[in-house]
Short mmCIF file of C-alpha atoms and ligand atoms in Angstrom, two decimals:
data_model
loop_
_atom_site.label_atom_id
_atom_site.label_comp_id
_atom_site.label_asym_id
_atom_site.label_seq_id
_atom_site.Cartn_x
_atom_site.Cartn_y
_atom_site.Cartn_z
CA MET A 319 4.01 14.26 17.50
CA SER A 320 2.50 16.83 15.15
CA ALA A 321 2.48 16.32 11.37
CA ARG A 322 5.38 18.79 11.16
CA GLU A 323 7.37 16.82 13.72
CA MET A 324 6.81 13.61 11.73
CA GLN A 325 9.03 15.04 8.99
CA GLY A 326 12.66 13.92 9.30
CA THR A 327 15.79 15.86 8.47
CA HIS A 328 16.75 14.20 5.15
CA THR A 329 16.21 16.35 2.08
CA SER A 330 13.87 14.80 -0.46
CA THR A 331 15.31 13.78 -3.84
CA TRP A 332 11.88 13.50 -5.46
CA CYS A 333 11.44 15.47 -8.69
CA MET A 334 9.69 18.82 -8.43
CA GLY A 335 5.93 18.22 -8.83
CA CYS A 336 6.09 14.49 -8.09
CA GLY A 337 2.86 13.00 -6.74
CA ASN A 338 4.79 11.53 -3.84
CA PHE A 339 4.78 14.94 -2.11
CA GLY A 340 1.01 14.87 -1.63
CA ILE A 341 1.17 11.34 -0.26
CA PHE A 342 3.93 12.43 2.11
CA HIS A 343 1.63 15.18 3.46
CA ALA A 344 -1.27 12.80 3.99
CA LEU A 345 0.92 10.16 5.63
CA LYS A 346 2.33 12.74 8.05
CA ASN A 347 -1.24 13.77 8.94
CA VAL A 348 -2.13 10.16 9.72
CA LEU A 349 1.06 9.31 11.62
CA ALA A 350 0.59 12.42 13.75
CA THR A 351 -2.61 10.87 15.15
CA LEU A 352 -0.85 7.64 16.17
CA SER A 353 1.56 6.79 18.96
CA ALA A 354 5.05 7.12 17.46
CA ASN A 355 6.35 4.46 19.86
CA ASP A 356 3.77 1.91 18.72
CA THR A 357 3.84 2.45 14.96
CA VAL A 358 6.19 1.00 12.34
CA LEU A 359 6.42 2.05 8.69
CA VAL A 360 7.88 -0.57 6.30
CA THR A 361 8.65 0.21 2.67
CA GLY A 362 10.18 -1.61 -0.29
CA ILE A 363 12.46 0.02 -2.85
CA GLY A 364 11.63 2.74 -5.34
CA CYS A 365 10.82 6.46 -5.46
CA SER A 366 7.72 5.88 -3.33
CA SER A 367 9.56 3.74 -0.80
CA LYS A 368 11.99 6.58 -0.12
CA ILE A 369 9.16 8.06 1.95
CA ALA A 370 10.60 6.07 4.88
CA GLN A 371 13.81 8.12 4.65
CA TYR A 372 11.94 11.39 5.06
CA MET A 373 9.92 10.48 8.15
CA ASN A 374 10.63 10.40 11.85
CA GLY A 375 9.57 7.40 13.89
CA TYR A 376 10.28 3.69 13.49
CA ARG A 377 10.88 2.83 9.83
CA VAL A 378 12.32 -0.02 7.77
CA GLU A 379 13.26 0.51 4.12
CA SER A 380 13.50 -3.13 3.14
CA LEU A 381 14.21 -4.93 -0.15
CA HIS A 382 12.56 -4.51 -3.53
CA GLY A 383 9.07 -6.01 -3.37
CA ARG A 384 9.50 -7.22 0.21
CA SER A 385 7.69 -4.62 2.30
CA LEU A 386 4.83 -7.03 3.08
CA PRO A 387 6.91 -10.00 4.33
CA VAL A 388 8.93 -7.65 6.54
CA ALA A 389 5.72 -5.99 7.78
CA THR A 390 4.33 -9.48 8.45
CA GLY A 391 7.37 -10.31 10.56
CA VAL A 392 7.03 -7.09 12.55
CA LYS A 393 3.32 -7.71 13.15
CA LEU A 394 3.80 -11.32 14.25
CA ALA A 395 6.69 -10.39 16.55
CA ASN A 396 4.57 -7.72 18.22
CA HIS A 397 0.92 -7.73 17.19
CA HIS A 398 0.21 -4.75 19.46
CA LEU A 399 2.03 -2.48 17.01
CA THR A 400 0.34 -0.52 14.24
CA VAL A 401 2.10 -1.65 11.07
CA ILE A 402 1.93 0.28 7.80
CA ALA A 403 3.53 -1.03 4.60
CA GLU A 404 4.11 1.25 1.66
CA GLY A 405 5.62 1.14 -1.84
CA GLY A 406 5.00 1.59 -5.52
CA ASP A 407 3.20 -0.31 -8.27
CA GLY A 408 6.40 -1.91 -9.57
CA ASP A 409 7.55 -2.85 -6.10
CA GLY A 410 4.21 -4.26 -4.99
CA MET A 411 2.59 -5.63 -8.16
CA GLY A 412 5.81 -6.88 -9.82
CA LEU A 413 8.38 -8.30 -7.43
CA GLY A 414 5.96 -8.22 -4.51
CA MET A 415 2.85 -9.65 -6.17
CA GLY A 416 3.06 -13.05 -4.47
CA HIS A 417 3.34 -11.39 -1.07
CA PHE A 418 0.42 -9.07 -1.87
CA VAL A 419 -1.90 -11.94 -2.76
CA HIS A 420 -1.04 -14.03 0.29
CA THR A 421 -1.16 -11.13 2.75
CA ALA A 422 -4.65 -10.35 1.43
CA ARG A 423 -6.00 -13.88 1.80
CA ARG A 424 -4.45 -14.20 5.29
CA ASN A 425 -6.05 -10.92 6.35
CA LEU A 426 -3.10 -9.77 8.42
CA ASP A 427 -3.82 -6.62 10.39
CA ILE A 428 -1.59 -4.39 8.25
CA SER A 429 -2.32 -1.27 6.18
CA TYR A 430 -0.76 -1.19 2.73
CA PHE A 431 -0.48 2.08 0.78
CA VAL A 432 0.44 1.58 -2.88
CA HIS A 433 1.63 4.61 -4.86
CA ASN A 434 0.45 3.83 -8.40
CA ASN A 435 2.28 5.95 -10.98
CA GLN A 436 2.00 3.26 -13.67
CA ILE A 437 5.74 3.33 -14.37
CA TYR A 438 9.11 2.39 -12.88
CA GLY A 439 10.29 5.89 -11.94
CA LEU A 440 13.51 5.26 -10.02
CA THR A 441 14.97 3.26 -12.91
CA LYS A 442 13.87 5.99 -15.33
CA GLY A 443 10.73 5.00 -17.11
CA GLN A 444 10.19 1.32 -17.90
CA ALA A 445 6.66 -0.10 -18.13
CA SER A 446 5.41 -1.44 -14.80
CA PRO A 447 2.72 -4.06 -14.09
CA THR A 448 0.09 -1.29 -13.99
CA THR A 449 1.10 0.55 -17.19
CA ASP A 450 -1.93 1.02 -19.45
CA LEU A 451 -2.18 -0.92 -22.72
CA GLY A 452 -0.55 0.90 -25.61
CA THR A 453 1.63 3.18 -23.47
CA VAL A 454 4.97 3.85 -25.09
CA THR A 455 7.95 3.55 -22.74
CA LYS A 456 11.65 2.84 -23.17
CA PHE A 457 11.04 -0.90 -23.35
CA THR A 458 7.57 -0.85 -24.93
CA PRO A 459 8.29 1.03 -28.19
CA PRO A 460 5.85 2.21 -30.87
CA PRO A 461 3.80 1.25 -32.74
CA LEU A 462 2.33 -1.12 -30.13
CA GLY A 463 3.52 0.34 -26.85
CA ASN A 464 2.72 -1.83 -23.83
CA VAL A 465 0.98 -5.05 -24.91
CA GLU A 466 0.56 -6.58 -21.42
CA LYS A 467 -2.79 -6.26 -19.67
CA PRO A 468 -2.28 -4.02 -16.62
CA VAL A 469 -2.92 -5.13 -13.05
CA ASN A 470 -5.86 -3.33 -11.44
CA ILE A 471 -4.62 -2.96 -7.85
CA ALA A 472 -7.95 -2.35 -6.09
CA HIS A 473 -9.70 -5.11 -8.06
CA THR A 474 -6.91 -7.60 -7.32
CA ALA A 475 -6.97 -6.74 -3.61
CA LEU A 476 -10.73 -7.33 -3.52
CA SER A 477 -10.61 -10.62 -5.36
CA MET A 478 -7.79 -11.92 -3.15
CA GLY A 479 -9.68 -11.27 0.09
CA ALA A 480 -8.48 -7.92 1.43
CA THR A 481 -11.06 -6.77 3.97
CA PHE A 482 -10.66 -3.03 3.32
CA VAL A 483 -10.02 -1.71 -0.19
CA ALA A 484 -9.93 1.95 -1.20
CA ARG A 485 -8.50 4.16 -3.93
CA THR A 486 -7.55 7.81 -3.67
CA PHE A 487 -5.69 10.51 -5.62
CA THR A 488 -2.61 12.41 -4.54
CA ALA A 489 -3.98 15.79 -5.65
CA ASN A 490 -6.65 15.51 -2.94
CA VAL A 491 -4.78 15.44 0.39
CA PRO A 492 -7.92 15.52 2.62
CA HIS A 493 -9.36 12.53 0.74
CA MET A 494 -6.05 10.65 0.97
CA THR A 495 -5.79 11.40 4.68
CA GLU A 496 -9.34 10.15 5.24
CA MET A 497 -8.75 6.90 3.32
CA MET A 498 -5.39 6.22 5.00
CA ALA A 499 -6.76 6.93 8.49
CA ALA A 500 -9.74 4.63 7.87
CA ALA A 501 -7.37 1.90 6.65
CA VAL A 502 -5.23 2.17 9.77
CA ALA A 503 -8.34 2.07 11.98
CA HIS A 504 -9.57 -1.08 10.18
CA ARG A 505 -8.76 -4.42 11.80
CA GLY A 506 -7.44 -6.55 8.92
CA PHE A 507 -5.53 -6.15 5.67
CA ALA A 508 -6.37 -2.67 4.38
CA VAL A 509 -5.23 -1.66 0.90
CA VAL A 510 -5.25 1.93 -0.32
CA GLU A 511 -4.27 2.42 -3.95
CA ILE A 512 -3.07 5.99 -4.52
CA LEU A 513 -3.10 7.47 -8.03
CA GLN A 514 0.22 9.28 -8.25
CA PRO A 515 1.56 11.02 -11.36
CA CYS A 516 5.25 10.60 -12.17
CA VAL A 517 5.99 13.95 -13.79
CA SER A 518 9.37 12.88 -15.16
CA PHE A 519 8.69 9.53 -16.85
CA ASN A 520 4.95 9.16 -17.38
CA ALA A 521 3.68 11.73 -19.86
CA VAL A 522 0.31 9.97 -20.23
CA ASN A 523 -1.15 9.59 -16.72
CA THR A 524 -0.71 13.21 -15.64
CA TYR A 525 -2.53 15.25 -12.98
CA ALA A 526 -4.86 16.55 -15.74
CA TRP A 527 -5.47 13.01 -17.06
CA TYR A 528 -6.51 11.77 -13.61
CA LYS A 529 -8.52 14.88 -12.75
CA GLN A 530 -10.68 14.36 -15.84
CA ARG A 531 -11.43 10.79 -14.75
CA VAL A 532 -11.58 10.45 -10.99
CA ARG A 533 -15.12 10.17 -9.64
CA ASP A 534 -16.07 9.87 -5.97
CA LEU A 535 -17.73 6.50 -5.36
CA LYS A 536 -20.35 8.20 -3.18
CA GLU A 537 -21.73 9.87 -6.33
CA MET A 538 -22.28 6.54 -8.08
CA ASP A 539 -25.69 4.82 -7.93
CA GLU A 540 -24.38 1.28 -7.54
CA TYR A 541 -22.18 2.19 -4.57
CA ASP A 542 -22.47 -0.14 -1.57
CA PRO A 543 -19.23 -0.71 0.41
CA GLU A 544 -20.72 -3.80 2.07
CA ASN A 545 -21.44 -5.57 -1.21
CA GLN A 546 -18.37 -7.31 -2.63
CA GLU A 547 -19.90 -7.99 -6.07
CA LYS A 548 -20.77 -4.33 -6.56
CA ALA A 549 -17.36 -3.33 -5.24
CA LEU A 550 -15.65 -5.61 -7.76
CA ALA A 551 -17.71 -4.16 -10.61
CA LEU A 552 -16.86 -0.59 -9.60
CA ALA A 553 -13.17 -1.37 -9.04
CA ALA A 554 -13.00 -2.84 -12.56
CA LEU A 555 -13.87 0.56 -14.06
CA TRP A 556 -10.69 2.08 -15.47
CA GLY A 557 -11.03 4.39 -18.43
CA ASP A 558 -13.17 7.49 -18.82
CA ILE A 559 -14.18 6.99 -15.17
CA ILE A 560 -11.78 5.93 -12.41
CA PRO A 561 -13.66 5.65 -9.09
CA ILE A 562 -12.02 6.78 -5.86
CA GLY A 563 -13.15 6.18 -2.29
CA LEU A 564 -13.82 3.13 -0.14
CA PHE A 565 -14.84 0.22 -2.38
CA TYR A 566 -15.39 -2.40 0.29
CA LYS A 567 -15.02 -3.16 3.95
CA GLU A 568 -15.81 -6.33 5.88
CA SER A 569 -15.09 -7.75 9.31
CA ARG A 570 -13.27 -11.11 9.26
CA PRO A 571 -10.90 -12.77 11.75
CA THR A 572 -7.31 -11.69 11.21
CA PHE A 573 -4.33 -14.06 10.87
CA ASP A 574 -2.62 -12.53 13.90
CA GLY A 575 -5.91 -12.58 15.79
CA VAL A 576 -6.50 -16.34 15.52
CA LEU A 577 -2.98 -17.73 16.04
CA PRO A 578 -2.97 -19.52 19.44
CA GLN A 579 0.73 -18.69 19.88
CA LEU A 580 -0.15 -14.99 20.11
CA GLN A 581 -3.02 -15.26 22.56
CA ALA A 582 -0.81 -14.91 25.67
CA GLY A 583 0.70 -11.68 24.37
CA PRO A 584 3.28 -10.46 21.85
CA LEU A 585 6.13 -12.86 21.07
CA VAL A 586 8.67 -10.13 21.89
CA GLU A 587 7.44 -10.18 25.48
CA ALA A 588 7.66 -13.97 25.87
CA ASN A 589 10.14 -15.23 28.45
CA LEU A 590 12.47 -17.27 26.28
CA GLN A 591 14.55 -18.28 29.32
CA GLN A 592 11.87 -20.80 30.14
CA VAL A 593 11.74 -22.35 26.68
CA ASP A 594 13.69 -25.60 26.43
CA ILE A 595 15.00 -25.80 22.87
CA THR A 596 17.13 -28.92 23.53
CA PRO A 597 14.72 -31.34 21.80
CA LEU A 598 14.53 -29.02 18.81
CA MET A 599 18.31 -28.73 18.55
CA GLN A 600 18.73 -32.50 18.81
CA GLU A 601 16.71 -32.90 15.64
CA PHE A 602 19.44 -31.03 13.73
CA VAL A 603 22.62 -32.54 15.20
FE1 LIG B 702 8.45 11.10 -8.67
FE2 LIG B 702 8.77 10.03 -11.10
FE3 LIG B 702 10.61 11.69 -10.12
FE4 LIG B 702 10.31 9.25 -9.09
S1 LIG B 702 10.99 9.74 -11.18
S2 LIG B 702 10.58 11.15 -7.93
S3 LIG B 702 8.08 8.95 -9.24
S4 LIG B 702 8.48 12.20 -10.61
#
Protein backbone atom coordinates (compact mmCIF):
# COMPACT_ATOMS: atom_id res chain seq x y z
CA MET A 1 0.00 0.00 0.00
CA SER A 2 1.15 3.56 -0.60
CA ALA A 3 1.19 6.15 2.19
CA ARG A 4 -2.00 7.62 0.69
CA GLU A 5 -3.70 4.23 0.75
CA MET A 6 -2.77 3.78 4.42
CA GLN A 7 -5.18 6.60 5.27
CA GLY A 8 -8.63 5.34 6.25
CA THR A 9 -12.00 6.93 5.58
CA HIS A 10 -12.77 8.35 9.04
CA THR A 11 -12.55 12.12 9.30
CA SER A 12 -10.06 13.30 11.91
CA THR A 13 -11.40 15.14 14.97
CA TRP A 14 -7.99 16.51 15.91
CA CYS A 15 -7.83 20.28 16.42
CA MET A 16 -6.50 22.35 13.54
CA GLY A 17 -2.71 22.62 13.92
CA CYS A 18 -2.39 19.68 16.32
CA GLY A 19 1.02 17.98 16.32
CA ASN A 20 -0.69 14.64 15.76
CA PHE A 21 -1.08 15.47 12.05
CA GLY A 22 2.68 15.39 11.46
CA ILE A 23 2.97 12.09 13.30
CA PHE A 24 0.13 10.71 11.20
CA HIS A 25 2.08 11.60 8.03
CA ALA A 26 5.26 9.95 9.26
CA LEU A 27 3.44 6.82 10.43
CA LYS A 28 1.74 6.46 7.04
CA ASN A 29 5.17 6.75 5.37
CA VAL A 30 6.51 3.94 7.56
CA LEU A 31 3.47 1.66 7.28
CA ALA A 32 3.58 2.02 3.49
CA THR A 33 6.96 0.25 3.51
CA LEU A 34 5.63 -2.73 5.49
CA SER A 35 3.38 -5.63 4.57
CA ALA A 36 -0.14 -4.58 5.58
CA ASN A 37 -1.08 -8.22 6.21
CA ASP A 38 1.78 -8.72 8.66
CA THR A 39 1.60 -5.49 10.65
CA VAL A 40 -0.58 -4.59 13.63
CA LEU A 41 -0.98 -1.14 15.18
CA VAL A 42 -2.13 -1.08 18.83
CA THR A 43 -3.03 2.15 20.62
CA GLY A 44 -4.36 3.14 24.03
CA ILE A 45 -6.86 5.93 24.62
CA GLY A 46 -6.40 9.65 24.05
CA CYS A 47 -6.06 12.16 21.21
CA SER A 48 -2.88 10.43 20.02
CA SER A 49 -4.42 6.97 20.21
CA LYS A 50 -7.17 8.02 17.81
CA ILE A 51 -4.52 7.61 15.11
CA ALA A 52 -5.67 3.96 14.90
CA GLN A 53 -9.11 5.15 13.76
CA TYR A 54 -7.66 7.07 10.82
CA MET A 55 -5.50 4.29 9.37
CA ASN A 56 -6.16 1.33 7.14
CA GLY A 57 -4.71 -2.05 8.05
CA TYR A 58 -4.95 -4.14 11.20
CA ARG A 59 -5.49 -1.91 14.25
CA VAL A 60 -6.58 -2.25 17.87
CA GLU A 61 -7.63 0.81 19.87
CA SER A 62 -7.43 -0.75 23.30
CA LEU A 63 -7.95 0.58 26.84
CA HIS A 64 -6.40 3.60 28.53
CA GLY A 65 -2.75 2.84 29.27
CA ARG A 66 -2.98 -0.73 27.94
CA SER A 67 -1.48 -0.54 24.47
CA LEU A 68 1.66 -2.40 25.56
CA PRO A 69 -0.02 -5.43 27.22
CA VAL A 70 -2.29 -5.83 24.19
CA ALA A 71 0.70 -5.45 21.85
CA THR A 72 2.52 -8.05 23.97
CA GLY A 73 -0.37 -10.47 23.53
CA VAL A 74 -0.41 -9.93 19.77
CA LYS A 75 3.36 -10.46 19.54
CA LEU A 76 3.35 -13.63 21.63
CA ALA A 77 0.39 -15.07 19.72
CA ASN A 78 2.18 -14.48 16.41
CA HIS A 79 5.79 -13.38 16.76
CA HIS A 80 6.16 -13.18 12.97
CA LEU A 81 4.04 -10.02 12.95
CA THR A 82 5.44 -6.50 13.07
CA VAL A 83 3.80 -4.92 16.11
CA ILE A 84 3.69 -1.17 16.70
CA ALA A 85 2.22 0.32 19.88
CA GLU A 86 1.33 3.98 20.07
CA GLY A 87 -0.20 6.47 22.51
CA GLY A 88 0.32 9.65 24.46
CA ASP A 89 2.31 10.73 27.50
CA GLY A 90 -0.68 10.44 29.84
CA ASP A 91 -1.67 7.06 28.45
CA GLY A 92 1.84 5.62 28.53
CA MET A 93 3.58 7.34 31.45
CA GLY A 94 0.52 7.54 33.76
CA LEU A 95 -1.83 4.57 33.54
CA GLY A 96 0.59 2.59 31.41
CA MET A 97 3.84 3.25 33.29
CA GLY A 98 4.08 -0.24 34.82
CA HIS A 99 3.64 -1.82 31.41
CA PHE A 100 6.23 0.51 29.89
CA VAL A 101 8.88 -0.41 32.45
CA HIS A 102 8.32 -4.16 32.18
CA THR A 103 8.11 -4.21 28.38
CA ALA A 104 11.45 -2.39 28.31
CA ARG A 105 13.24 -4.79 30.66
CA ARG A 106 11.79 -7.82 28.82
CA ASN A 107 12.97 -6.42 25.49
CA LEU A 108 9.94 -7.55 23.56
CA ASP A 109 10.28 -7.02 19.83
CA ILE A 110 7.76 -4.16 19.67
CA SER A 111 8.07 -0.53 18.55
CA TYR A 112 6.48 2.04 20.82
CA PHE A 113 5.77 5.58 19.58
CA VAL A 114 4.88 8.01 22.38
CA HIS A 115 3.30 11.34 21.42
CA ASN A 116 4.52 13.68 24.17
CA ASN A 117 2.41 16.85 24.36
CA GLN A 118 3.00 17.25 28.11
CA ILE A 119 -0.74 17.50 28.83
CA TYR A 120 -3.95 15.46 28.90
CA GLY A 121 -5.54 16.85 25.72
CA LEU A 122 -8.63 14.68 25.27
CA THR A 123 -9.87 15.51 28.77
CA LYS A 124 -9.15 19.20 28.13
CA GLY A 125 -5.92 20.22 29.74
CA GLN A 126 -4.94 18.56 33.01
CA ALA A 127 -1.26 18.15 33.93
CA SER A 128 0.18 14.85 32.73
CA PRO A 129 3.19 12.89 34.05
CA THR A 130 5.45 14.79 31.63
CA THR A 131 4.19 18.33 32.34
CA ASP A 132 7.10 20.63 33.17
CA LEU A 133 7.55 21.94 36.71
CA GLY A 134 5.67 25.18 37.30
CA THR A 135 3.26 24.78 34.38
CA VAL A 136 -0.16 26.16 35.20
CA THR A 137 -3.05 23.89 34.19
CA LYS A 138 -6.64 23.45 35.34
CA PHE A 139 -5.58 21.28 38.26
CA THR A 140 -2.16 22.84 38.92
CA PRO A 141 -3.14 26.47 39.62
CA PRO A 142 -0.90 29.50 40.21
CA PRO A 143 1.23 30.52 41.96
CA LEU A 144 3.02 27.14 41.98
CA GLY A 145 1.69 25.42 38.87
CA ASN A 146 2.79 21.80 38.55
CA VAL A 147 4.90 20.75 41.54
CA GLU A 148 5.55 17.13 40.45
CA LYS A 149 8.86 16.29 38.80
CA PRO A 150 8.11 15.30 35.19
CA VAL A 151 8.92 11.90 33.70
CA ASN A 152 11.64 12.06 31.04
CA ILE A 153 10.41 9.42 28.57
CA ALA A 154 13.65 8.74 26.70
CA HIS A 155 15.71 8.67 29.90
CA THR A 156 13.25 6.28 31.59
CA ALA A 157 13.25 3.98 28.56
CA LEU A 158 17.06 3.86 28.62
CA SER A 159 17.33 3.19 32.33
CA MET A 160 14.71 0.43 32.16
CA GLY A 161 16.54 -1.50 29.44
CA ALA A 162 14.95 -0.52 26.12
CA THR A 163 17.41 -1.52 23.39
CA PHE A 164 16.53 1.30 20.98
CA VAL A 165 15.70 4.78 22.26
CA ALA A 166 15.14 7.86 20.11
CA ARG A 167 13.41 11.23 20.29
CA THR A 168 12.02 13.25 17.41
CA PHE A 169 9.82 16.30 16.75
CA THR A 170 6.54 16.39 14.88
CA ALA A 171 7.47 19.51 12.88
CA ASN A 172 10.18 17.48 11.13
CA VAL A 173 8.37 14.70 9.23
CA PRO A 174 11.51 13.31 7.47
CA HIS A 175 13.28 12.99 10.83
CA MET A 176 10.23 11.34 12.41
CA THR A 177 9.92 8.93 9.49
CA GLU A 178 13.61 8.03 9.78
CA MET A 179 13.40 7.39 13.55
CA MET A 180 10.18 5.38 13.29
CA ALA A 181 11.49 3.26 10.40
CA ALA A 182 14.73 2.55 12.29
CA ALA A 183 12.70 1.56 15.37
CA VAL A 184 10.58 -0.87 13.36
CA ALA A 185 13.71 -2.36 11.76
CA HIS A 186 15.29 -2.85 15.21
CA ARG A 187 14.92 -6.28 16.81
CA GLY A 188 13.84 -5.52 20.39
CA PHE A 189 11.86 -2.93 22.32
CA ALA A 190 12.25 0.33 20.41
CA VAL A 191 10.95 3.55 21.96
CA VAL A 192 10.51 6.76 19.98
CA GLU A 193 9.44 9.78 22.01
CA ILE A 194 7.79 12.36 19.74
CA LEU A 195 7.60 16.01 20.84
CA GLN A 196 4.08 17.02 19.89
CA PRO A 197 2.49 20.41 20.65
CA CYS A 198 -1.13 20.44 21.82
CA VAL A 199 -2.30 23.73 20.36
CA SER A 200 -5.53 23.82 22.35
CA PHE A 201 -4.46 23.07 25.92
CA ASN A 202 -0.71 23.57 26.22
CA ALA A 203 0.20 27.21 25.72
CA VAL A 204 3.76 26.69 27.00
CA ASN A 205 5.29 23.87 24.93
CA THR A 206 4.42 25.28 21.51
CA TYR A 207 6.01 24.68 18.09
CA ALA A 208 8.13 27.83 18.64
CA TRP A 209 9.15 26.67 22.14
CA TYR A 210 10.38 23.32 20.81
CA LYS A 211 12.00 24.80 17.70
CA GLN A 212 14.17 27.04 19.88
CA ARG A 213 15.38 24.02 21.85
CA VAL A 214 15.61 20.91 19.70
CA ARG A 215 19.17 20.01 18.74
CA ASP A 216 20.20 17.08 16.55
CA LEU A 217 22.27 14.63 18.59
CA LYS A 218 24.68 14.25 15.67
CA GLU A 219 25.80 17.86 16.28
CA MET A 220 26.75 17.15 19.89
CA ASP A 221 30.34 16.25 20.81
CA GLU A 222 29.48 13.60 23.39
CA TYR A 223 27.23 11.69 21.00
CA ASP A 224 27.83 7.93 20.84
CA PRO A 225 24.71 5.76 20.30
CA GLU A 226 26.60 2.66 21.48
CA ASN A 227 27.50 4.14 24.86
CA GLN A 228 24.65 3.86 27.37
CA GLU A 229 26.21 6.22 29.94
CA LYS A 230 26.61 8.98 27.38
CA ALA A 231 23.12 8.30 26.07
CA LEU A 232 21.67 8.64 29.57
CA ALA A 233 23.50 11.94 30.10
CA LEU A 234 22.23 13.35 26.80
CA ALA A 235 18.68 12.09 27.37
CA ALA A 236 18.65 13.86 30.74
CA LEU A 237 19.07 17.24 29.02
CA TRP A 238 15.71 19.01 29.04
CA GLY A 239 15.73 22.78 29.13
CA ASP A 240 17.46 25.22 26.81
CA ILE A 241 18.57 22.18 24.79
CA ILE A 242 16.35 19.17 24.05
CA PRO A 243 18.29 16.61 21.98
CA ILE A 244 16.56 14.69 19.19
CA GLY A 245 17.79 11.66 17.29
CA LEU A 246 18.87 8.13 18.19
CA PHE A 247 20.21 8.11 21.76
CA TYR A 248 21.11 4.44 22.01
CA LYS A 249 20.88 1.11 20.29
CA GLU A 250 22.09 -2.30 21.42
CA SER A 251 21.59 -5.90 20.38
CA ARG A 252 20.19 -8.14 23.15
CA PRO A 253 18.08 -11.33 23.04
CA THR A 254 14.38 -10.54 22.88
CA PHE A 255 11.72 -12.04 25.17
CA ASP A 256 9.86 -13.56 22.22
CA GLY A 257 13.15 -14.76 20.76
CA VAL A 258 14.20 -16.87 23.76
CA LEU A 259 10.89 -18.46 24.80
CA PRO A 260 11.14 -22.20 24.01
CA GLN A 261 7.38 -22.35 23.42
CA LEU A 262 7.79 -20.12 20.36
CA GLN A 263 10.71 -21.92 18.75
CA ALA A 264 8.51 -24.29 16.70
CA GLY A 265 6.58 -21.38 15.19
CA PRO A 266 3.85 -18.90 16.09
CA LEU A 267 1.31 -20.06 18.67
CA VAL A 268 -1.54 -19.19 16.29
CA GLU A 269 -0.27 -21.88 13.92
CA ALA A 270 -0.01 -24.59 16.60
CA ASN A 271 -2.29 -27.59 16.14
CA LEU A 272 -4.38 -27.42 19.29
CA GLN A 273 -6.28 -30.58 18.31
CA GLN A 274 -3.29 -32.58 19.48
CA VAL A 275 -3.01 -30.87 22.86
CA ASP A 276 -4.55 -32.91 25.68
CA ILE A 277 -5.87 -30.40 28.21
CA THR A 278 -7.58 -33.07 30.37
CA PRO A 279 -4.91 -33.05 33.12
CA LEU A 280 -5.05 -29.26 33.23
CA MET A 281 -8.83 -29.21 33.51
CA GLN A 282 -8.78 -31.83 36.27
CA GLU A 283 -6.76 -29.46 38.41
CA PHE A 284 -9.73 -27.05 38.43
CA VAL A 285 -12.68 -29.42 38.94
FE1 LIG B 1 -4.32 17.77 19.49
FE2 LIG B 1 -4.53 18.94 21.88
FE3 LIG B 1 -6.56 19.07 20.15
FE4 LIG B 1 -5.94 16.77 21.34
S1 LIG B 1 -6.70 18.63 22.35
S2 LIG B 1 -6.43 17.05 19.17
S3 LIG B 1 -3.70 16.89 21.47
S4 LIG B 1 -4.51 19.96 19.88
